[in-house]
mmCIF file of C-alpha atoms in Angstrom:
data_model
loop_
_atom_site.group_PDB
_atom_site.id
_atom_site.type_symbol
_atom_site.label_atom_id
_atom_site.label_comp_id
_atom_site.label_asym_id
_atom_site.label_seq_id
_atom_site.Cartn_x
_atom_site.Cartn_y
_atom_site.Cartn_z
ATOM 1 C CA MET A 1 0.143 -0.088 0.096
ATOM 2 C CA ILE A 2 1.147 3.568 -0.647
ATOM 3 C CA THR A 3 0.517 6.668 1.280
ATOM 4 C CA PRO A 4 -2.324 8.523 -0.396
ATOM 5 C CA ALA A 5 -1.710 11.929 -1.724
ATOM 6 C CA GLU A 6 -4.038 12.493 -4.885
ATOM 7 C CA ARG A 7 -6.934 11.229 -6.246
ATOM 8 C CA ILE A 8 -6.917 11.160 -10.176
ATOM 9 C CA VAL A 9 -9.828 9.982 -12.535
ATOM 10 C CA LEU A 10 -8.437 8.587 -15.523
ATOM 11 C CA LYS A 11 -10.974 8.351 -18.437
ATOM 12 C CA PRO A 12 -11.349 6.045 -21.233
ATOM 13 C CA ASN A 13 -8.335 6.459 -23.624
ATOM 14 C CA GLU A 14 -6.781 9.297 -21.539
ATOM 15 C CA THR A 15 -3.132 9.521 -21.064
ATOM 16 C CA LEU A 16 -1.281 9.892 -17.638
ATOM 17 C CA LYS A 17 2.337 10.743 -17.732
ATOM 18 C CA ALA A 18 4.001 9.359 -14.858
ATOM 19 C CA SER A 19 6.688 12.506 -14.823
ATOM 20 C CA THR A 20 3.927 14.549 -13.633
ATOM 21 C CA LEU A 21 3.521 12.590 -10.585
ATOM 22 C CA THR A 22 7.038 11.911 -9.800
ATOM 23 C CA ALA A 23 7.663 15.770 -9.934
ATOM 24 C CA LYS A 24 5.303 15.807 -6.990
ATOM 25 C CA GLY A 25 7.502 13.330 -5.258
ATOM 26 C CA TYR A 26 5.268 10.367 -5.938
ATOM 27 C CA ASN A 27 6.667 6.772 -6.891
ATOM 28 C CA ALA A 28 3.547 4.713 -7.164
ATOM 29 C CA ILE A 29 -0.050 4.657 -8.108
ATOM 30 C CA GLU A 30 -2.902 2.283 -7.038
ATOM 31 C CA LEU A 31 -6.171 1.407 -7.994
ATOM 32 C CA ASN A 32 -8.914 3.015 -5.860
ATOM 33 C CA GLY A 33 -11.974 1.989 -8.160
ATOM 34 C CA ILE A 34 -13.024 0.217 -11.282
ATOM 35 C CA LEU A 35 -16.116 0.863 -13.620
ATOM 36 C CA SER A 36 -15.950 -2.420 -15.312
ATOM 37 C CA GLY A 37 -17.979 -5.592 -14.634
ATOM 38 C CA ASN A 38 -15.259 -8.096 -14.002
ATOM 39 C CA ASN A 39 -13.303 -6.089 -11.515
ATOM 40 C CA SER A 40 -10.391 -5.465 -13.998
ATOM 41 C CA THR A 41 -9.457 -3.151 -16.648
ATOM 42 C CA GLN A 42 -6.811 -2.906 -19.383
ATOM 43 C CA VAL A 43 -4.091 -0.664 -18.696
ATOM 44 C CA GLY A 44 -1.545 0.427 -21.620
ATOM 45 C CA ILE A 45 2.145 1.186 -20.699
ATOM 46 C CA ASN A 46 4.152 3.050 -23.152
ATOM 47 C CA GLY A 47 2.100 1.954 -25.808
ATOM 48 C CA THR A 48 3.896 -1.448 -25.818
ATOM 49 C CA GLY A 49 0.755 -3.488 -24.767
ATOM 50 C CA ASN A 50 -1.765 -3.950 -21.873
ATOM 51 C CA MET A 51 -1.550 -5.180 -18.497
ATOM 52 C CA THR A 52 -4.881 -6.317 -16.709
ATOM 53 C CA TRP A 53 -4.996 -4.238 -13.401
ATOM 54 C CA ARG A 54 -7.101 -6.178 -11.096
ATOM 55 C CA LEU A 55 -8.406 -5.440 -7.485
ATOM 56 C CA SER A 56 -5.931 -8.096 -6.079
ATOM 57 C CA ASP A 57 -2.732 -6.607 -7.629
ATOM 58 C CA LYS A 58 -3.576 -2.797 -7.743
ATOM 59 C CA LEU A 59 -0.138 -1.351 -6.977
ATOM 60 C CA ILE A 60 1.974 0.022 -9.969
ATOM 61 C CA LYS A 61 5.259 1.383 -9.222
ATOM 62 C CA ILE A 62 6.531 4.182 -11.444
ATOM 63 C CA THR A 63 10.098 5.439 -12.360
ATOM 64 C CA GLY A 64 8.746 8.535 -14.017
ATOM 65 C CA THR A 65 9.136 7.620 -17.746
ATOM 66 C CA GLU A 66 5.920 5.813 -18.284
ATOM 67 C CA THR A 67 3.062 6.811 -20.217
ATOM 68 C CA ILE A 68 -0.302 5.204 -18.766
ATOM 69 C CA THR A 69 -3.478 4.690 -20.753
ATOM 70 C CA ALA A 70 -6.631 2.886 -19.372
ATOM 71 C CA SER A 71 -9.175 0.986 -21.587
ATOM 72 C CA GLU A 72 -12.117 2.643 -19.477
ATOM 73 C CA GLN A 73 -12.676 5.221 -16.877
ATOM 74 C CA ILE A 74 -10.906 4.348 -13.530
ATOM 75 C CA VAL A 75 -10.156 6.108 -10.158
ATOM 76 C CA ILE A 76 -6.513 5.897 -9.006
ATOM 77 C CA ILE A 77 -4.554 7.581 -6.123
ATOM 78 C CA ALA A 78 -1.075 8.672 -6.516
ATOM 79 C CA GLY A 79 1.379 8.537 -3.322
ATOM 80 C CA TYR A 80 4.754 7.032 -2.215
ATOM 81 C CA ASP A 81 5.272 3.372 -1.656
ATOM 82 C CA PRO A 82 7.984 2.966 1.019
ATOM 83 C CA SER A 83 9.098 -0.302 -0.081
ATOM 84 C CA ALA A 84 10.632 1.476 -2.974
ATOM 85 C CA LEU A 85 13.597 2.362 -0.873
ATOM 86 C CA VAL A 86 14.539 -1.338 -0.080
ATOM 87 C CA GLY A 87 17.714 -1.809 -2.471
ATOM 88 C CA PHE A 88 17.839 1.604 -3.621
ATOM 89 C CA THR A 89 19.014 2.693 -0.109
ATOM 90 C CA SER A 90 21.452 -0.199 0.689
ATOM 91 C CA GLY A 91 24.315 1.480 2.448
ATOM 92 C CA THR A 92 22.926 4.861 2.333
ATOM 93 C CA ALA A 93 19.722 5.032 4.140
ATOM 94 C CA HIS A 94 19.505 6.086 7.548
ATOM 95 C CA GLY A 95 16.137 7.121 9.080
ATOM 96 C CA VAL A 96 12.557 6.119 9.658
ATOM 97 C CA ILE A 97 9.900 5.130 6.924
ATOM 98 C CA LYS A 98 7.254 8.005 7.808
ATOM 99 C CA LYS A 99 4.147 6.569 9.328
ATOM 100 C CA ASP A 100 0.468 8.077 9.173
ATOM 101 C CA THR A 101 0.346 8.284 12.932
ATOM 102 C CA ASP A 102 2.830 9.407 15.432
ATOM 103 C CA ILE A 103 5.632 6.749 16.533
ATOM 104 C CA LEU A 104 5.062 7.918 20.165
ATOM 105 C CA THR A 105 1.550 8.268 22.023
ATOM 106 C CA SER A 106 0.023 9.082 25.356
ATOM 107 C CA ASN A 107 -1.103 6.401 27.492
ATOM 108 C CA ILE A 108 -4.159 6.280 29.689
ATOM 109 C CA ASP A 109 -1.720 5.964 32.644
ATOM 110 C CA THR A 110 0.243 9.531 32.437
ATOM 111 C CA THR A 111 3.200 7.641 33.863
ATOM 112 C CA LYS A 112 3.549 5.581 30.871
ATOM 113 C CA TYR A 113 3.792 6.194 26.995
ATOM 114 C CA ASN A 114 3.033 3.857 23.543
ATOM 115 C CA ILE A 115 5.363 3.039 20.883
ATOM 116 C CA SER A 116 3.769 1.958 17.857
ATOM 117 C CA SER A 117 5.617 -0.354 15.307
ATOM 118 C CA PHE A 118 7.637 1.151 12.627
ATOM 119 C CA GLU A 119 10.184 0.509 9.826
ATOM 120 C CA TYR A 120 13.655 2.251 9.912
ATOM 121 C CA TYR A 121 16.865 1.865 8.044
ATOM 122 C CA ILE A 122 20.465 2.172 9.615
ATOM 123 C CA LEU A 123 23.112 2.084 7.153
ATOM 124 C CA GLY A 124 21.299 0.582 4.632
ATOM 125 C CA SER A 125 20.007 -2.285 6.507
ATOM 126 C CA ARG A 126 16.152 -2.634 7.220
ATOM 127 C CA TYR A 127 14.613 -3.144 10.688
ATOM 128 C CA VAL A 128 11.031 -3.316 12.232
ATOM 129 C CA SER A 129 10.220 -2.425 15.718
ATOM 130 C CA ILE A 130 7.411 -4.002 17.844
ATOM 131 C CA GLU A 131 4.598 -2.120 19.328
ATOM 132 C CA GLN A 132 5.085 -1.482 23.053
ATOM 133 C CA LEU A 133 2.138 -0.506 25.107
ATOM 134 C CA GLY A 134 2.269 1.024 28.731
ATOM 135 C CA VAL A 135 6.043 1.855 28.684
ATOM 136 C CA SER A 136 7.058 2.948 32.231
ATOM 137 C CA ALA A 137 8.685 6.313 31.872
ATOM 138 C CA ASN A 138 10.550 5.683 35.186
ATOM 139 C CA PHE A 139 11.252 9.439 35.924
ATOM 140 C CA THR A 140 13.167 10.300 39.386
ATOM 141 C CA THR A 141 12.071 13.181 41.279
ATOM 142 C CA GLY A 142 12.484 16.596 39.883
ATOM 143 C CA GLU A 143 11.955 18.017 36.494
ATOM 144 C CA SER A 144 13.528 15.980 33.566
ATOM 145 C CA PHE A 145 13.342 14.838 30.132
ATOM 146 C CA LYS A 146 14.476 11.667 28.452
ATOM 147 C CA ILE A 147 15.444 11.003 24.751
ATOM 148 C CA ILE A 148 13.998 7.881 23.151
ATOM 149 C CA MET A 149 16.480 6.252 20.710
ATOM 150 C CA VAL A 150 16.582 3.136 18.187
ATOM 151 C CA GLY A 151 19.514 1.226 16.955
ATOM 152 C CA THR A 152 20.031 -2.158 15.413
ATOM 153 C CA ALA A 153 19.181 -3.624 18.917
ATOM 154 C CA GLY A 154 16.097 -1.904 19.303
ATOM 155 C CA ILE A 155 14.535 0.996 21.394
ATOM 156 C CA TYR A 156 16.222 2.233 24.418
ATOM 157 C CA LEU A 157 16.527 5.534 26.394
ATOM 158 C CA LEU A 158 19.266 7.748 26.997
ATOM 159 C CA PRO A 159 19.990 8.873 30.748
ATOM 160 C CA ALA A 160 17.677 11.721 31.936
ATOM 161 C CA ASN A 161 18.471 15.503 30.573
ATOM 162 C CA THR A 162 20.817 13.853 27.942
ATOM 163 C CA PHE A 163 21.192 14.717 24.422
ATOM 164 C CA PRO A 164 22.447 12.319 21.592
ATOM 165 C CA THR A 165 25.820 13.033 20.819
ATOM 166 C CA PRO A 166 27.214 13.246 17.168
ATOM 167 C CA ASP A 167 28.643 9.905 17.402
ATOM 168 C CA ASP A 168 25.386 8.376 18.783
ATOM 169 C CA LEU A 169 23.474 9.607 15.665
ATOM 170 C CA VAL A 170 25.782 8.114 13.339
ATOM 171 C CA THR A 171 24.656 4.422 14.371
ATOM 172 C CA ASP A 172 21.529 5.270 15.964
ATOM 173 C CA LEU A 173 18.305 7.375 15.440
ATOM 174 C CA GLU A 174 16.187 9.712 17.819
ATOM 175 C CA ILE A 175 12.745 8.792 17.826
ATOM 176 C CA GLY A 176 11.503 11.542 20.390
ATOM 177 C CA VAL A 177 11.341 12.875 23.765
ATOM 178 C CA ILE A 178 9.291 12.630 26.939
ATOM 179 C CA ARG A 179 9.305 15.067 29.647
ATOM 180 C CA THR A 180 7.892 15.571 33.160
ATOM 181 C CA THR A 181 7.804 18.636 35.405
ATOM 182 C CA ASP A 182 6.608 16.870 38.436
ATOM 183 C CA GLY A 183 8.971 13.969 38.574
ATOM 184 C CA VAL A 184 6.259 11.335 37.908
ATOM 185 C CA ASN A 185 3.844 12.093 35.108
ATOM 186 C CA ILE A 186 4.594 12.700 31.349
ATOM 187 C CA ASP A 187 3.412 16.209 30.500
ATOM 188 C CA ILE A 188 5.016 16.463 27.114
ATOM 189 C CA ILE A 189 5.667 13.774 24.070
ATOM 190 C CA ARG A 190 7.559 14.875 21.054
ATOM 191 C CA ASN A 191 8.233 12.889 17.960
ATOM 192 C CA SER A 192 11.313 13.583 16.408
ATOM 193 C CA ALA A 193 12.224 10.858 13.996
ATOM 194 C CA PHE A 194 14.199 11.573 10.684
ATOM 195 C CA PHE A 195 11.790 10.492 7.970
ATOM 196 C CA ILE A 196 14.131 9.276 5.135
ATOM 197 C CA ASN A 197 11.284 8.793 2.505
ATOM 198 C CA GLU A 198 10.625 12.561 2.630
ATOM 199 C CA VAL A 199 14.294 13.564 2.193
ATOM 200 C CA PHE A 200 14.896 11.055 -0.710
ATOM 201 C CA ARG A 201 11.759 12.328 -2.475
ATOM 202 C CA ASN A 202 13.007 16.184 -2.043
ATOM 203 C CA LEU A 203 16.476 15.061 -2.925
ATOM 204 C CA TYR A 204 14.867 13.260 -6.164
ATOM 205 C CA ILE A 205 13.096 16.530 -6.928
ATOM 206 C CA TRP A 206 16.326 18.565 -6.369
ATOM 207 C CA SER A 207 18.518 16.287 -9.005
ATOM 208 C CA LYS A 208 16.077 15.217 -11.605
ATOM 209 C CA PHE A 209 13.584 18.236 -11.828
ATOM 210 C CA VAL A 210 15.503 21.165 -10.733
ATOM 211 C CA LYS A 211 18.628 20.119 -12.487
ATOM 212 C CA ARG A 212 20.843 20.979 -9.345
ATOM 213 C CA THR A 213 19.814 24.718 -9.472
ATOM 214 C CA ASN A 214 17.629 26.849 -6.794
ATOM 215 C CA TYR A 215 15.601 28.350 -9.475
ATOM 216 C CA LEU A 216 13.357 26.809 -12.100
ATOM 217 C CA SER A 217 12.958 28.747 -15.297
ATOM 218 C CA ASN A 218 12.450 32.383 -14.757
ATOM 219 C CA ALA A 219 11.744 32.358 -11.086
ATOM 220 C CA GLY A 220 13.527 34.999 -9.123
ATOM 221 C CA LEU A 221 14.694 36.742 -12.301
ATOM 222 C CA ILE A 222 15.198 40.431 -11.894
ATOM 223 C CA THR A 223 14.331 43.038 -14.562
ATOM 224 C CA GLU A 224 13.912 46.685 -14.720
ATOM 225 C CA ASN A 225 10.537 48.225 -14.118
ATOM 226 C CA ALA A 226 9.078 50.935 -16.516
ATOM 227 C CA THR A 227 9.730 53.475 -13.792
ATOM 228 C CA PRO A 228 13.458 53.987 -14.040
ATOM 229 C CA ASN A 229 15.755 52.380 -11.366
ATOM 230 C CA ARG A 230 12.971 50.409 -10.020
ATOM 231 C CA LEU A 231 12.977 46.647 -10.142
ATOM 232 C CA ASP A 232 10.458 43.612 -10.964
ATOM 233 C CA ILE A 233 10.679 39.862 -9.797
ATOM 234 C CA GLN A 234 9.384 37.207 -11.814
ATOM 235 C CA SER A 235 7.187 34.255 -10.495
ATOM 236 C CA GLY A 236 8.199 30.593 -10.637
ATOM 237 C CA LYS A 237 9.243 27.715 -8.494
ATOM 238 C CA THR A 238 12.471 27.564 -6.454
ATOM 239 C CA ILE A 239 14.095 25.048 -3.756
ATOM 240 C CA ASP A 240 13.950 26.292 -0.091
ATOM 241 C CA SER A 241 16.449 25.581 2.452
ATOM 242 C CA ASN A 242 14.697 22.248 3.307
ATOM 243 C CA LEU A 243 14.977 21.028 -0.125
ATOM 244 C CA SER A 244 11.081 21.593 -0.767
ATOM 245 C CA LEU A 245 9.597 23.117 -3.647
ATOM 246 C CA ALA A 246 8.443 26.587 -2.864
ATOM 247 C CA MET A 247 7.063 29.610 -4.912
ATOM 248 C CA VAL A 248 8.733 32.733 -5.684
ATOM 249 C CA ASP A 249 5.847 35.422 -6.420
ATOM 250 C CA ALA A 250 5.960 37.934 -9.133
ATOM 251 C CA VAL A 251 6.185 41.640 -7.693
ATOM 252 C CA SER A 252 6.176 44.810 -9.690
ATOM 253 C CA GLN A 253 8.502 47.323 -7.937
ATOM 254 C CA ILE A 254 10.096 45.224 -5.322
ATOM 255 C CA SER A 255 10.730 46.293 -1.708
ATOM 256 C CA VAL A 256 14.557 46.139 -0.670
ATOM 257 C CA SER A 257 16.427 46.463 2.467
ATOM 258 C CA GLU A 258 19.874 48.181 1.650
ATOM 259 C CA VAL A 259 23.051 46.486 3.441
ATOM 260 C CA TYR A 260 26.220 48.696 3.913
ATOM 261 C CA HIS A 261 28.645 49.649 6.491
ATOM 262 C CA VAL A 262 27.904 52.348 9.162
ATOM 263 C CA ALA A 263 31.046 53.328 11.127
ATOM 264 C CA GLY A 264 32.770 50.093 9.817
ATOM 265 C CA THR A 265 29.918 47.663 10.818
ATOM 266 C CA TYR A 266 27.618 46.072 8.301
ATOM 267 C CA THR A 267 24.106 47.221 8.858
ATOM 268 C CA ILE A 268 20.565 46.158 7.496
ATOM 269 C CA ALA A 269 18.461 49.043 6.678
ATOM 270 C CA SER A 270 14.751 49.216 7.119
ATOM 271 C CA GLU A 271 12.907 47.724 4.128
ATOM 272 C CA ILE A 272 11.986 50.422 1.342
ATOM 273 C CA SER A 273 8.716 49.888 -0.724
ATOM 274 C CA ALA A 274 9.165 50.580 -4.384
ATOM 275 C CA TYR A 275 12.658 50.622 -4.033
ATOM 276 C CA SER A 276 14.743 52.725 -6.403
ATOM 277 C CA VAL A 277 18.170 51.557 -6.867
ATOM 278 C CA ASN A 278 20.965 54.034 -5.419
ATOM 279 C CA THR A 279 23.282 55.051 -8.156
ATOM 280 C CA SER A 280 25.144 57.781 -6.298
ATOM 281 C CA GLN A 281 26.999 55.954 -3.507
ATOM 282 C CA ILE A 282 29.223 53.406 -2.864
ATOM 283 C CA ASP A 283 30.390 51.449 0.430
ATOM 284 C CA ASN A 284 33.969 52.167 1.311
ATOM 285 C CA GLY A 285 34.192 49.804 4.137
ATOM 286 C CA THR A 286 33.246 52.251 6.621
ATOM 287 C CA ASP A 287 30.406 54.306 5.327
ATOM 288 C CA LEU A 288 28.383 55.153 2.305
ATOM 289 C CA VAL A 289 30.472 57.730 0.251
ATOM 290 C CA SER A 290 29.658 59.387 -3.187
ATOM 291 C CA ILE A 291 30.581 57.624 -6.356
ATOM 292 C CA THR A 292 33.031 59.663 -8.417
ATOM 293 C CA PRO A 293 31.438 61.452 -11.321
ATOM 294 C CA SER A 294 31.352 59.334 -14.456
ATOM 295 C CA LYS A 295 32.174 56.012 -12.729
ATOM 296 C CA PHE A 296 30.405 52.962 -12.274
ATOM 297 C CA THR A 297 29.847 50.364 -9.468
ATOM 298 C CA THR A 298 28.073 47.185 -9.276
ATOM 299 C CA HIS A 299 25.598 46.304 -6.388
ATOM 300 C CA THR A 300 24.446 42.683 -5.391
ATOM 301 C CA LEU A 301 20.779 41.830 -4.914
ATOM 302 C CA LEU A 302 20.236 38.789 -2.778
ATOM 303 C CA ARG A 303 16.880 37.087 -1.766
ATOM 304 C CA GLY A 304 16.121 34.979 1.554
ATOM 305 C CA ALA A 305 14.370 31.780 0.706
ATOM 306 C CA THR A 306 12.556 31.530 3.886
ATOM 307 C CA SER A 307 11.729 35.223 4.595
ATOM 308 C CA LYS A 308 11.523 35.991 0.995
ATOM 309 C CA ARG A 309 12.887 39.578 1.757
ATOM 310 C CA LEU A 310 15.452 41.159 -0.882
ATOM 311 C CA TYR A 311 18.502 42.945 0.045
ATOM 312 C CA LEU A 312 20.806 45.070 -1.824
ATOM 313 C CA VAL A 313 24.485 44.966 -0.797
ATOM 314 C CA PHE A 314 26.336 48.010 -1.921
ATOM 315 C CA GLY A 315 29.102 47.906 -4.417
ATOM 316 C CA VAL A 316 32.778 48.379 -3.092
ATOM 317 C CA ASN A 317 34.617 49.643 -5.990
ATOM 318 C CA GLU A 318 34.682 52.198 -8.865
ATOM 319 C CA TYR A 319 35.068 51.458 -12.625
ATOM 320 C CA GLY A 320 35.796 53.812 -15.483
ATOM 321 C CA THR A 321 33.203 51.676 -17.761
ATOM 322 C CA ALA A 322 30.269 49.509 -17.439
ATOM 323 C CA GLU A 323 32.115 46.556 -19.045
ATOM 324 C CA LEU A 324 34.942 46.808 -16.434
ATOM 325 C CA ALA A 325 32.149 46.963 -13.808
ATOM 326 C CA LEU A 326 30.918 43.436 -14.948
ATOM 327 C CA ALA A 327 34.187 41.967 -13.279
ATOM 328 C CA GLU A 328 33.012 42.990 -9.876
ATOM 329 C CA PRO A 329 32.845 39.888 -7.810
ATOM 330 C CA VAL A 330 29.444 38.710 -5.964
ATOM 331 C CA ASN A 331 29.162 40.581 -2.715
ATOM 332 C CA ARG A 332 27.354 38.857 -0.074
ATOM 333 C CA GLY A 333 27.839 41.530 2.620
ATOM 334 C CA ILE A 334 26.937 40.325 5.797
ATOM 335 C CA PHE A 335 25.391 36.843 4.255
ATOM 336 C CA GLN A 336 27.568 33.735 4.726
ATOM 337 C CA GLU A 337 27.664 31.332 1.924
ATOM 338 C CA GLY A 338 25.639 28.362 2.698
ATOM 339 C CA SER A 339 22.777 30.362 4.383
ATOM 340 C CA ASP A 340 19.520 30.502 2.735
ATOM 341 C CA ILE A 341 20.079 34.129 1.297
ATOM 342 C CA ASP A 342 21.421 33.872 -2.092
ATOM 343 C CA PRO A 343 22.385 36.222 -4.659
ATOM 344 C CA ILE A 344 20.199 36.455 -7.592
ATOM 345 C CA ALA A 345 21.242 39.685 -9.621
ATOM 346 C CA GLN A 346 24.262 42.147 -9.881
ATOM 347 C CA ILE A 347 23.236 45.731 -10.841
ATOM 348 C CA VAL A 348 25.512 47.999 -12.777
ATOM 349 C CA VAL A 349 24.846 51.473 -11.954
ATOM 350 C CA ASP A 350 26.274 54.715 -14.104
ATOM 351 C CA ARG A 351 26.768 57.464 -11.631
ATOM 352 C CA GLN A 352 26.738 60.203 -14.255
ATOM 353 C CA ALA A 353 23.360 59.187 -15.870
ATOM 354 C CA GLY A 354 21.849 58.077 -12.673
ATOM 355 C CA THR A 355 20.492 55.181 -14.034
ATOM 356 C CA ILE A 356 21.059 51.394 -14.196
ATOM 357 C CA ASP A 357 23.242 50.542 -17.174
ATOM 358 C CA ARG A 358 22.427 46.626 -16.837
ATOM 359 C CA ILE A 359 21.315 43.750 -14.909
ATOM 360 C CA ILE A 360 23.214 40.663 -14.496
ATOM 361 C CA ASP A 361 21.194 37.229 -13.624
ATOM 362 C CA ILE A 362 23.328 35.431 -11.237
ATOM 363 C CA ARG A 363 20.934 33.178 -9.937
ATOM 364 C CA ASN A 364 22.010 29.699 -9.021
ATOM 365 C CA THR A 365 25.596 30.774 -8.895
#
């Protein structure tokens, strides 16, 4: 069985491209209902012939290359089949197959908790835990918490008020935590398992559909607005810091926070609505100063994947021509490489004309 995610009605002779499903993270489809009289229907795969799809064998795993055609109207659901990880994850998987319900739950007795059965992988090997009901917390007096772990030998608890070390997490997994404030009764249960099917799904989208870039197509592309020195951003899909698909909204005359030195310290100024690019100043490493007349500089525009805010880091060098200004390195300012704030455009400005000379697309660099 797969985890249901989307209901699809496939009409007679209608084509379903499996690539549209894998793009959403699905890897299987299963039958939800048949309108034929003999509980079966003919399904064509890639035009190479038909297979009989029956209620007894209703699951079809997909790779994303299939084109599926039904002989009559059927209802299917698309979702994720955890068993697809078997083999593929050998030597690499390290986490829990996500369940529809929590692994840890409360017991009627508030001094105890329940652990449901779950499937997990450690260094490519598959394990299945057994259900445990009414597990005693065994708290001692005073406020404390306990981390619940699982390894190749099964489930165990760390000593009270102790977190797993990096060495612990090389071979074992954190399942959750229980806490008490009166030294006896459990008042908080939190599930914290690392779900590998979600991670593999997101990495699959990252590598196959995003082609190792943050932005798809024109998402996040910066262009000049009809109003001089103002900027627009185009819409589309991107990958956020959690490797999940997210949307960039189209905005005309974007709002921007300027980033520059004040008395030698980087400062992020308040956001300016309908921002007009500064064409007269440069950052000399201490403060903003005027650009020499007839000179050019290059500012860097960045975008926060989580906050969606836009930042303009001022240029730090002057150039005699716009062509020389093109060689200005990307300036991240206060934002470190590896953060979720990424450079998306360099903006060459002409001090003499007081205008934007050109915009350089640097998304995915």
